[in-house]
Coordinates of C-alpha atoms and ligand atoms in Angstrom, one line a residue:
X222 CA -64.0 27.9 9.4
X223 CA -66.0 30.4 11.3
X224 CA -64.6 29.4 14.7
X225 CA -62.6 32.2 16.2
X226 CA -64.5 35.0 14.3
X227 CA -65.5 37.4 17.0
X228 CA -68.5 39.6 16.1
X229 CA -67.4 42.1 18.7
X230 CA -64.2 42.7 16.7
X231 CA -64.8 41.7 13.1
X232 CA -64.6 44.5 10.6
X233 CA -66.4 44.8 7.3
X234 CA -63.0 45.0 5.6
X235 CA -61.9 41.7 7.0
X236 CA -65.3 40.1 6.5
X237 CA -65.3 41.1 2.9
X238 CA -61.8 39.6 2.4
X239 CA -63.0 36.3 4.0
X240 CA -66.0 36.2 1.7
X241 CA -64.0 37.1 -1.5
X242 CA -61.3 34.6 -0.7
X243 CA -63.9 31.9 -0.1
X244 CA -62.8 31.4 3.5
X245 CA -66.3 31.9 4.7
X246 CA -69.8 31.7 3.1
X247 CA -72.3 34.5 3.4
X248 CA -74.7 32.2 5.2
X249 CA -72.0 31.4 7.8
X250 CA -71.2 35.0 8.3
X251 CA -74.9 35.9 8.7
X252 CA -75.3 33.1 11.2
X253 CA -72.5 34.5 13.4
X254 CA -74.6 37.8 13.7
X255 CA -77.9 36.0 14.1
X256 CA -76.4 33.9 16.9
X257 CA -75.1 37.0 18.6
X258 CA -78.5 38.6 18.3
X259 CA -80.0 35.6 19.9
X260 CA -77.5 35.8 22.7
X261 CA -77.6 39.5 23.6
X262 CA -80.6 41.1 22.1
X263 CA -82.9 40.5 25.1
X264 CA -80.5 42.7 27.1
X265 CA -79.6 45.3 24.5
X266 CA -82.8 45.7 22.4
X267 CA -81.0 47.3 19.5
X268 CA -83.7 46.3 17.0
X269 CA -87.3 47.1 16.5
X270 CA -87.5 44.2 14.1
X271 CA -85.1 41.3 13.4
X272 CA -85.6 39.8 10.0
X273 CA -83.7 36.6 10.9
X274 CA -85.4 34.1 8.5
X275 CA -85.1 36.4 5.6
X276 CA -81.5 37.3 6.3
X277 CA -80.6 33.6 6.5
X278 CA -82.5 32.8 3.3
X279 CA -81.0 35.7 1.4
X280 CA -77.4 34.9 2.5
X281 CA -77.9 31.3 1.3
X282 CA -79.1 32.7 -2.0
X283 CA -76.0 34.8 -2.3
X284 CA -73.9 31.7 -1.7
X285 CA -75.8 29.7 -4.3
X286 CA -76.3 32.2 -7.1
X287 CA -73.6 34.8 -7.1
X288 CA -70.3 32.9 -6.9
X289 CA -67.5 35.0 -8.2
X290 CA -69.8 37.9 -9.4
X291 CA -70.5 39.0 -5.8
X292 CA -71.0 42.8 -5.5
X293 CA -68.7 45.0 -3.4
X294 CA -70.7 44.5 -0.3
X295 CA -72.4 41.2 -1.0
X296 CA -73.1 39.1 2.1
X297 CA -72.2 41.8 4.7
X298 CA -74.7 41.7 7.5
X299 CA -76.2 45.2 8.1
X300 CA -78.6 46.9 10.4
X301 CA -80.8 49.8 9.1
X302 CA -82.2 52.5 11.3
X303 CA -86.0 52.2 11.3
X304 CA -86.6 55.6 9.7
X305 CA -85.5 54.5 6.3
X306 CA -88.4 53.0 4.4
X307 CA -87.9 49.4 3.2
X308 CA -90.4 48.0 0.7
X309 CA -92.2 45.0 2.2
X310 CA -90.6 45.5 5.7
X311 CA -92.4 47.3 8.4
X312 CA -90.9 50.8 9.0
X313 CA -92.0 52.4 12.3
X314 CA -89.7 55.3 12.8
X315 CA -89.8 54.4 16.5
X316 CA -93.5 55.6 16.6
X317 CA -96.8 54.0 17.4
X318 CA -98.3 56.1 14.6
X319 CA -96.3 54.1 12.1
X320 CA -96.4 50.9 14.1
X321 CA -97.9 48.9 11.2
X322 CA -96.7 50.9 8.3
X323 CA -95.7 48.8 5.3
X324 CA -93.7 51.0 2.8
X325 CA -94.3 50.6 -0.9
X326 CA -90.8 51.7 -1.8
X327 CA -87.3 51.7 -0.5
X328 CA -85.1 54.6 0.5
X329 CA -82.4 55.4 -2.1
X330 CA -79.5 54.8 0.4
X331 CA -80.9 51.4 1.3
X332 CA -81.7 50.5 -2.3
X333 CA -78.1 51.1 -3.3
X334 CA -76.7 48.7 -0.7
X335 CA -79.5 46.2 -1.3
X336 CA -78.3 46.4 -4.9
X337 CA -74.9 45.5 -3.7
X338 CA -76.4 42.4 -2.0
X339 CA -75.8 43.3 1.6
X340 CA -77.8 41.2 4.0
X341 CA -80.3 43.2 6.1
X342 CA -80.5 41.8 9.7
X343 CA -83.3 44.0 10.8
X344 CA -84.5 47.5 11.5
X345 CA -82.7 49.3 14.3
X346 CA -84.3 51.0 17.3
X347 CA -84.4 54.8 17.5
X348 CA -86.0 57.7 19.3
X349 CA -89.4 58.4 17.9
X350 CA -89.0 60.3 14.6
X351 CA -85.3 60.7 15.5
X352 CA -86.1 63.2 18.2
X353 CA -83.9 62.5 21.2
X354 CA -80.4 61.7 22.4
X355 CA -80.9 58.5 24.3
X356 CA -83.2 56.2 22.3
X357 CA -85.5 56.4 25.4
X358 CA -88.2 58.1 23.2
X359 CA -88.8 54.9 21.1
X360 CA -92.4 53.7 21.3
X361 CA -90.9 50.2 21.4
X362 CA -88.8 50.6 24.6
X363 CA -85.3 51.8 25.1
X364 CA -82.0 50.3 23.8
X365 CA -79.3 49.7 26.3
X366 CA -75.6 50.5 26.0
X367 CA -73.7 47.2 25.7
X368 CA -70.8 48.9 27.6
X369 CA -73.0 49.2 30.6
X370 CA -76.6 48.0 30.4
X371 CA -77.6 50.6 33.0
X372 CA -76.8 53.4 30.6
X373 CA -78.2 54.7 27.3
X374 CA -76.6 54.1 23.9
X375 CA -77.2 57.8 22.9
X376 CA -79.6 58.7 20.2
X377 CA -81.4 58.9 18.1
X378 CA -79.5 56.2 16.2
X379 CA -78.9 54.3 19.4
X380 CA -80.1 51.0 18.0
X381 CA -77.7 51.2 15.1
X382 CA -74.8 52.2 17.3
X383 CA -75.6 49.5 20.0
X384 CA -76.1 46.9 17.3
X385 CA -72.6 47.5 15.9
X386 CA -71.0 47.8 19.4
X387 CA -72.7 44.6 20.6
X388 CA -71.6 42.6 17.6
X389 CA -75.2 42.2 16.5
X390 CA -74.4 43.8 13.1
X391 CA -71.2 44.2 11.1
X392 CA -72.2 47.8 10.5
X393 CA -75.3 50.0 10.2
X394 CA -77.0 53.0 8.7
X395 CA -78.2 55.8 10.9
X396 CA -79.4 59.4 10.4
X397 CA -78.1 62.6 11.9
X398 CA -80.1 65.8 12.2
X399 CA -78.3 67.3 15.2
X400 CA -75.9 64.6 16.2
X401 CA -77.8 61.4 16.0
X402 CA -75.1 59.4 14.3
X403 CA -72.0 60.9 16.0
X404 CA -73.3 61.1 19.6
X405 CA -74.5 57.4 19.8
X406 CA -71.3 56.4 18.0
X407 CA -69.4 58.2 20.7
X408 CA -71.4 56.7 23.6
X409 CA -71.1 53.1 22.1
X410 CA -67.4 53.2 21.2
X411 CA -67.9 53.0 17.4
X412 CA -67.2 55.2 14.4
X413 CA -70.1 57.4 13.1
X414 CA -70.1 59.8 10.2
X415 CA -72.5 62.6 9.2
X416 CA -71.7 63.4 5.5
X417 CA -72.0 66.9 4.0
X418 CA -75.7 67.9 3.7
X419 CA -76.8 66.7 0.3
X420 CA -74.0 64.0 -0.1
X421 CA -76.5 61.2 0.6
X422 CA -80.0 61.1 -0.8
X423 CA -82.8 61.6 1.8
X424 CA -85.3 60.0 -0.5
X425 CA -87.2 57.5 1.7
X426 CA -85.8 58.8 4.9
X427 CA -88.8 59.7 7.1
X428 CA -88.4 63.5 7.4
X429 CA -87.7 65.1 10.7
X430 CA -86.1 68.4 9.8
X431 CA -85.4 68.4 6.1
X432 CA -82.8 71.1 6.0
X433 CA -80.7 69.2 8.6
X434 CA -81.3 65.4 8.1
X435 CA -78.5 63.3 6.6
X436 CA -78.0 59.5 6.4
X437 CA -74.6 58.1 7.3
X438 CA -72.6 55.0 8.4
X439 CA -72.0 53.6 11.9
X440 CA -69.1 51.2 11.7
X441 CA -66.3 49.6 13.7
X442 CA -63.5 51.4 11.8
X443 CA -62.9 54.5 9.7
X444 CA -62.0 52.3 6.7
X445 CA -65.4 50.5 7.0
X446 CA -67.1 53.9 7.2
X447 CA -65.5 55.0 3.9
X448 CA -66.5 51.6 2.3
X449 CA -70.1 52.1 3.2
X450 CA -70.3 55.8 2.5
X451 CA -68.9 55.4 -1.0
X452 CA -71.8 53.1 -1.8
X453 CA -74.6 55.4 -0.4
X454 CA -73.3 58.8 -1.5
X455 CA -74.1 60.5 -4.7
X456 CA -76.7 62.5 -6.6
X457 CA -80.3 61.1 -6.7
X458 CA -82.9 62.5 -9.0
X459 CA -85.5 61.7 -6.4
X460 CA -83.9 64.2 -3.9
X461 CA -83.5 67.7 -5.3
X462 CA -81.2 68.6 -2.4
X463 CA -78.7 65.8 -3.2
X464 CA -75.5 66.5 -5.1
X465 CA -72.7 64.5 -6.6
X466 CA -69.5 64.6 -4.5
X467 CA -66.6 66.4 -6.2
X468 CA -64.7 63.2 -6.2
X469 CA -65.4 59.6 -5.2
X470 CA -65.0 58.6 -1.6
X471 CA -61.5 57.1 -1.2
X472 CA -60.7 54.2 1.0
X473 CA -58.3 55.7 3.6
X474 CA -54.7 54.6 3.9
X475 CA -53.0 57.6 5.7
X476 CA -50.9 57.0 8.7
X477 CA -49.6 60.5 9.3
X478 CA -51.1 63.9 9.5
X479 CA -48.1 66.0 8.4
X480 CA -48.9 69.6 7.6
X481 CA -52.5 69.3 8.7
X482 CA -53.8 72.3 10.7
X483 CA -56.4 71.5 13.3
X484 CA -58.5 74.0 15.2
X485 CA -59.8 73.5 18.7
X486 CA -62.9 75.7 19.3
X487 CA -62.6 77.4 22.7
X488 CA -66.4 77.5 23.0
X489 CA -66.8 73.7 22.7
X490 CA -64.1 72.9 25.2
X491 CA -65.7 75.4 27.6
X492 CA -69.1 74.0 27.2
X493 CA -69.4 71.8 30.3
X494 CA -67.2 68.9 29.1
X495 CA -66.8 66.4 32.0
X496 CA -63.2 65.9 33.2
X497 CA -62.8 62.3 32.0
X498 CA -63.9 63.3 28.5
X499 CA -61.7 66.3 28.5
X500 CA -58.6 64.4 29.5
X501 CA -59.2 61.8 26.7
X502 CA -59.7 64.7 24.3
X503 CA -56.4 66.3 25.4
X504 CA -54.5 63.1 25.0
X505 CA -55.9 62.6 21.5
X506 CA -54.9 66.2 20.6
X507 CA -51.3 65.3 21.7
X508 CA -51.4 62.3 19.4
X509 CA -52.5 64.5 16.5
X510 CA -49.4 66.6 17.1
X511 CA -47.2 63.5 17.3
X512 CA -48.6 62.5 13.9
X513 CA -47.3 65.8 12.4
X514 CA -50.3 68.1 12.6
X515 CA -50.5 71.4 14.3
X516 CA -53.4 72.3 16.7
X517 CA -54.4 75.8 17.4
X518 CA -57.2 77.4 19.4
X519 CA -59.9 78.9 17.3
X520 CA -63.2 80.7 18.1
X521 CA -66.7 79.9 16.9
X522 CA -68.2 82.9 18.6
X523 CA -71.9 82.1 17.9
X524 CA -71.8 78.6 19.4
X525 CA -74.0 79.5 22.4
X526 CA -76.8 80.4 20.0
X527 CA -76.6 77.2 18.0
X528 CA -78.7 75.1 20.3
X529 CA -81.5 77.6 20.8
X530 CA -81.6 78.2 17.0
X531 CA -81.7 74.5 16.3
X532 CA -84.6 74.0 18.8
X533 CA -86.6 76.5 16.8
X534 CA -85.6 75.4 13.3
X535 CA -85.8 71.6 13.8
X536 CA -89.2 71.7 15.5
X537 CA -90.6 74.1 12.9
X538 CA -89.6 71.8 10.1
X539 CA -90.8 68.8 12.1
X540 CA -94.2 70.3 12.7
X541 CA -94.7 70.8 9.0
X542 CA -93.3 67.3 8.1
X543 CA -95.4 65.5 10.7
X544 CA -98.6 67.1 9.5
X545 CA -99.0 64.2 7.1
X546 CA -99.6 61.7 9.9
X547 CA -103.4 62.1 10.0
X548 CA -104.7 58.6 10.3
X549 CA -105.8 58.6 6.7
X550 CA -102.6 58.2 4.7
X551 CA -100.3 56.2 6.9
X552 CA -100.3 53.7 9.7
X553 CA -102.2 54.0 12.9
X554 CA -105.8 55.3 13.0
X555 CA -107.7 55.9 16.3
X556 CA -111.0 54.1 16.7
X557 CA -112.1 56.6 19.4
X558 CA -113.7 59.2 17.2
X559 CA -117.1 60.0 15.7
X560 CA -116.2 62.5 12.9
X561 CA -113.2 63.4 10.8
X562 CA -111.7 66.2 13.0
X563 CA -112.0 64.0 16.1
X564 CA -110.3 61.2 14.2
X565 CA -107.3 63.4 13.3
X566 CA -107.0 64.6 16.9
X567 CA -107.4 61.2 18.5
X568 CA -105.0 59.6 16.0
X569 CA -102.3 62.2 16.7
X570 CA -103.0 62.3 20.4
X571 CA -102.7 58.5 20.8
X572 CA -100.1 57.9 18.1
X573 CA -97.4 60.4 19.0
X574 CA -95.2 60.3 22.1
X575 CA -94.6 63.2 24.5
X576 CA -91.3 64.5 22.9
X577 CA -92.8 64.5 19.4
X578 CA -95.9 66.4 20.7
X579 CA -93.6 68.9 22.5
X580 CA -91.7 69.6 19.2
X581 CA -94.9 69.9 17.1
X582 CA -96.2 72.4 19.6
X583 CA -93.0 74.4 19.7
X584 CA -92.7 74.3 15.9
X585 CA -96.3 75.3 15.2
X586 CA -96.0 78.2 17.6
X587 CA -92.7 79.4 16.1
X588 CA -94.3 79.3 12.6
X589 CA -97.6 81.0 13.6
X590 CA -98.1 84.3 11.8
X591 CA -97.6 86.6 14.7
X592 CA -94.3 85.0 15.8
X593 CA -92.8 83.8 12.6
X594 CA -90.2 86.6 12.3
X595 CA -89.5 86.8 16.0
X596 CA -88.6 83.1 16.2
X597 CA -88.2 81.2 12.9
X598 CA -86.8 84.3 11.0
X599 CA -84.4 85.1 13.8
X600 CA -83.3 81.5 14.1
X601 CA -82.5 81.3 10.4
X602 CA -80.4 84.5 10.8
X603 CA -78.5 82.9 13.7
X604 CA -78.0 79.8 11.5
X605 CA -76.2 82.0 9.0
X606 CA -74.0 83.4 11.7
X607 CA -73.1 79.9 12.9
X608 CA -72.2 78.9 9.3
X609 CA -70.1 82.0 8.9
X610 CA -68.2 81.1 12.1
X611 CA -67.1 77.9 10.4
X612 CA -66.3 79.7 7.1
X613 CA -64.0 82.0 9.0
X614 CA -62.4 79.1 10.9
X615 CA -61.8 77.1 7.8
X616 CA -59.8 80.0 6.3
X617 CA -57.3 79.3 9.1
X618 CA -57.4 75.5 9.7
X619 CA -58.1 72.3 7.7
X620 CA -60.2 70.5 10.3
X621 CA -61.9 71.3 13.6
X622 CA -61.6 68.9 16.5
X623 CA -63.6 68.6 19.7
X624 CA -65.2 66.0 22.0
X625 CA -68.3 64.5 20.3
X626 CA -70.4 64.5 23.5
X627 CA -69.7 66.4 26.7
X628 CA -70.3 63.3 28.7
X629 CA -70.0 59.5 28.4
X630 CA -73.1 57.4 28.4
X631 CA -75.5 58.5 31.1
X632 CA -77.9 56.3 33.1
X633 CA -81.3 55.4 31.7
X634 CA -84.0 57.7 33.0
X635 CA -81.5 60.3 34.4
X636 CA -82.4 63.0 31.8
X637 CA -85.9 62.0 30.7
X638 CA -87.6 64.4 33.1
X639 CA -85.5 67.4 32.0
X640 CA -85.6 68.0 28.2
X641 CA -83.1 70.8 28.4
X642 CA -80.5 68.6 30.1
X643 CA -81.1 66.0 27.3
X644 CA -80.7 68.7 24.6
X645 CA -77.3 69.6 26.0
X646 CA -76.0 66.2 24.8
X647 CA -75.6 67.7 21.3
X648 CA -73.9 70.9 22.1
X649 CA -70.8 69.9 20.0
X650 CA -72.7 68.3 17.2
X651 CA -75.6 70.5 16.4
X652 CA -73.7 73.5 15.1
X653 CA -72.2 71.2 12.4
X654 CA -75.7 70.3 11.1
X655 CA -76.8 74.0 11.1
X656 CA -73.8 74.6 8.8
X657 CA -74.4 71.5 6.7
X658 CA -70.8 70.2 7.2
X659 CA -69.4 66.7 7.3
X660 CA -68.1 65.3 10.6
X661 CA -67.0 62.0 12.0
X662 CA -66.7 60.6 15.5
X663 CA -64.1 58.0 16.4
X664 CA -63.6 56.3 19.8
X665 CA -60.6 57.8 21.6
X666 CA -60.5 55.8 24.8
X667 CA -62.5 55.0 27.9
X668 CA -63.5 57.1 30.9
X669 CA -64.9 55.3 33.9
X670 CA -65.2 52.1 31.8
X671 CA -67.3 53.9 29.1
X672 CA -66.2 55.1 25.6
X673 CA -65.3 58.6 24.7
X674 CA -65.8 60.0 21.2
X675 CA -63.5 62.4 19.4
X676 CA -65.1 64.6 16.6
X677 CA -63.4 65.8 13.5
X678 CA -65.3 68.4 11.4
X679 CA -64.3 69.5 7.9
X680 CA -65.5 72.0 5.3
X681 CA -68.3 71.0 2.9
X682 CA -67.4 68.0 0.7
X683 CA -64.1 67.4 2.5
X684 CA -65.1 63.8 3.2
X685 CA -61.9 62.4 1.9
X686 CA -59.8 64.7 4.0
X687 CA -61.8 63.8 7.1
X688 CA -61.7 60.1 6.5
X689 CA -57.9 60.2 5.9
X690 CA -57.2 62.1 9.0
X691 CA -59.6 60.0 11.1
X692 CA -58.0 56.8 9.8
X693 CA -54.5 58.0 10.7
X694 CA -55.6 59.1 14.1
X695 CA -57.6 55.9 14.7
X696 CA -54.4 53.9 14.0
X697 CA -52.4 56.0 16.6
X698 CA -55.2 55.7 19.2
X699 CA -55.4 51.9 18.8
X700 CA -58.7 51.6 20.6
X701 CA -59.3 47.8 21.0
X702 CA -61.6 47.6 24.0
X703 CA -64.9 45.8 23.5
X704 CA -68.1 46.0 25.6
X705 CA -68.7 43.8 28.5
X706 CA -72.5 43.8 28.8
X707 CA -72.1 44.6 32.5
X708 CA -74.8 46.4 34.4
X709 CA -73.3 48.8 36.9
X710 CA -76.6 49.5 38.5
X711 CA -77.4 45.8 38.9
X712 CA -73.8 45.2 40.2
X713 CA -74.0 48.0 42.7
X714 CA -77.3 46.8 44.0
X715 CA -76.3 43.2 44.0
X716 CA -78.4 41.0 41.8
X717 CA -79.9 42.1 38.5
X718 CA -76.7 42.8 36.6
X719 CA -75.3 39.3 37.0
X720 CA -77.5 38.1 34.3
X721 CA -76.5 35.0 32.4
X722 CA -76.0 35.5 28.7
X723 CA -79.4 35.5 27.0
X724 CA -81.2 36.3 30.3
X725 CA -83.0 39.6 30.0
X726 CA -82.5 42.0 32.8
X727 CA -85.7 43.8 31.8
X728 CA -88.9 42.6 30.2
X729 CA -88.5 42.4 26.5
X730 CA -90.1 45.1 24.2
X731 CA -93.4 44.7 22.4
X732 CA -94.2 41.2 21.0
X733 CA -93.6 42.2 17.5
X734 CA -90.0 43.1 18.2
X735 CA -88.4 39.8 17.6
X736 CA -91.2 38.5 15.3
X737 CA -89.5 37.6 12.2
X738 CA -92.3 38.6 9.9
X739 CA -92.6 37.1 6.6
X740 CA -90.9 39.9 4.9
X741 CA -88.6 40.3 2.0
X742 CA -85.3 40.3 3.8
Ligands
LIG2170 N1 -80.8 65.0 19.8 C1 -81.2 65.9 18.8 C2 -82.7 66.1 18.8 O1 -83.3 65.6 19.6 C3 -80.7 65.5 17.4 C4 -81.5 64.4 16.9 C5 -81.0 63.9 15.6 O2 -79.9 64.2 15.1 N2 -81.9 63.2 14.9 O3 -83.2 66.7 18.0

């Protein structure tokens, strides 16, 4: 019955139909993904932890016990970014400092879908504390982009995006503070959505920058994105910044965009977009018009200040949030210390990676008494200006469209020595977080064999409008390509890229990565 089901193409919508119609058992479906993980994970490294035994066991239980009373998402194999705490399942946040952390509770977003009986396949790799745009900052080694193993999957939700793209998960949860769902979705050729700030509870999401962080879906289609979002969204008494959406998330059906007004921000298109990305973007804009919408140029004049403001605000919040990792309350503790102060210093010195330390130092400096107004205060004012730019724009247009990332996936190692070049990856996504708005990235074609992402941004709580438009556009784009697991660097140098399926081109990550610990799921 499962023959012919291709994990590179299967959607959650279709999988759900197969399960409900009894054409496939949850255990068979889960096996398809576990088999794919066994085939490609050595090369992709999308997971920090694969919970294979628990996934298989749980899927069998679903088959046995639930019968006709299956929940809406029952049996759907899912990857969870490793910054969402999962009771009984190690949660590392991509950091050595939480390398052995066993949470005693579960994040609300995860609890909700666990309540629906999804099957968790494992915890997805990520940049340490979600700081990064390439997943190279993970303490457990980088993830590789299944479209070309020489390139990065984007970040920080690179593990979640790569898992979906590589057919190692049906869909995934990620988090987005400055682009970390949308940018990896773009680079991996999948759909990724950052909901309006507050639409999804942050309870149990390890905090990076609390005024910016949002959990959201990474999926193969816009329909699947709506399906997952509608289960995780909603008010949560445990997160005082969460709110109920004005109306329930609808499953999109739109095929046309008649009457829709789209704005193209001059500043984004000018912001160093590479030619291949720009031409895919322009083709997609032409499709939008064919579907009955109008596109006009608009201005978001403070765009150039968004990135500098973000790199004050996010590190400032991070420096406060990360103060709790002191070797006493969580995870790792250094043994190289004789007294308490030395223990704090050694624990943090050994436990945090270089990017996290860089942000803590910037943030601490920006918040120090002599500089608070000059940096943090000023950045908050800039944030207001960025938000007002969007308010003004949304008085003229219904949605704003842009490329998601200025480039396609770049080579591993090519930006690690230059943090500023890395930060540029998020030039089109960061302003949206500063303004707290919802945005979605959908694949709009290939450039040089790599996927290009198209971003749609809406006013606060316009999730249904965004999903409807993205769904119609997705239908018109008709993106059907799937990753090839090639290695352009290996190919151009001869040998390494010709790896057999299952043969790693790189040494595998730390031992514990594939260890299927005796954990709950
Ligand atoms: N790349 C950005 C950063 O490094 C955004 C990260 C994110 O959205 N979590 O901060």
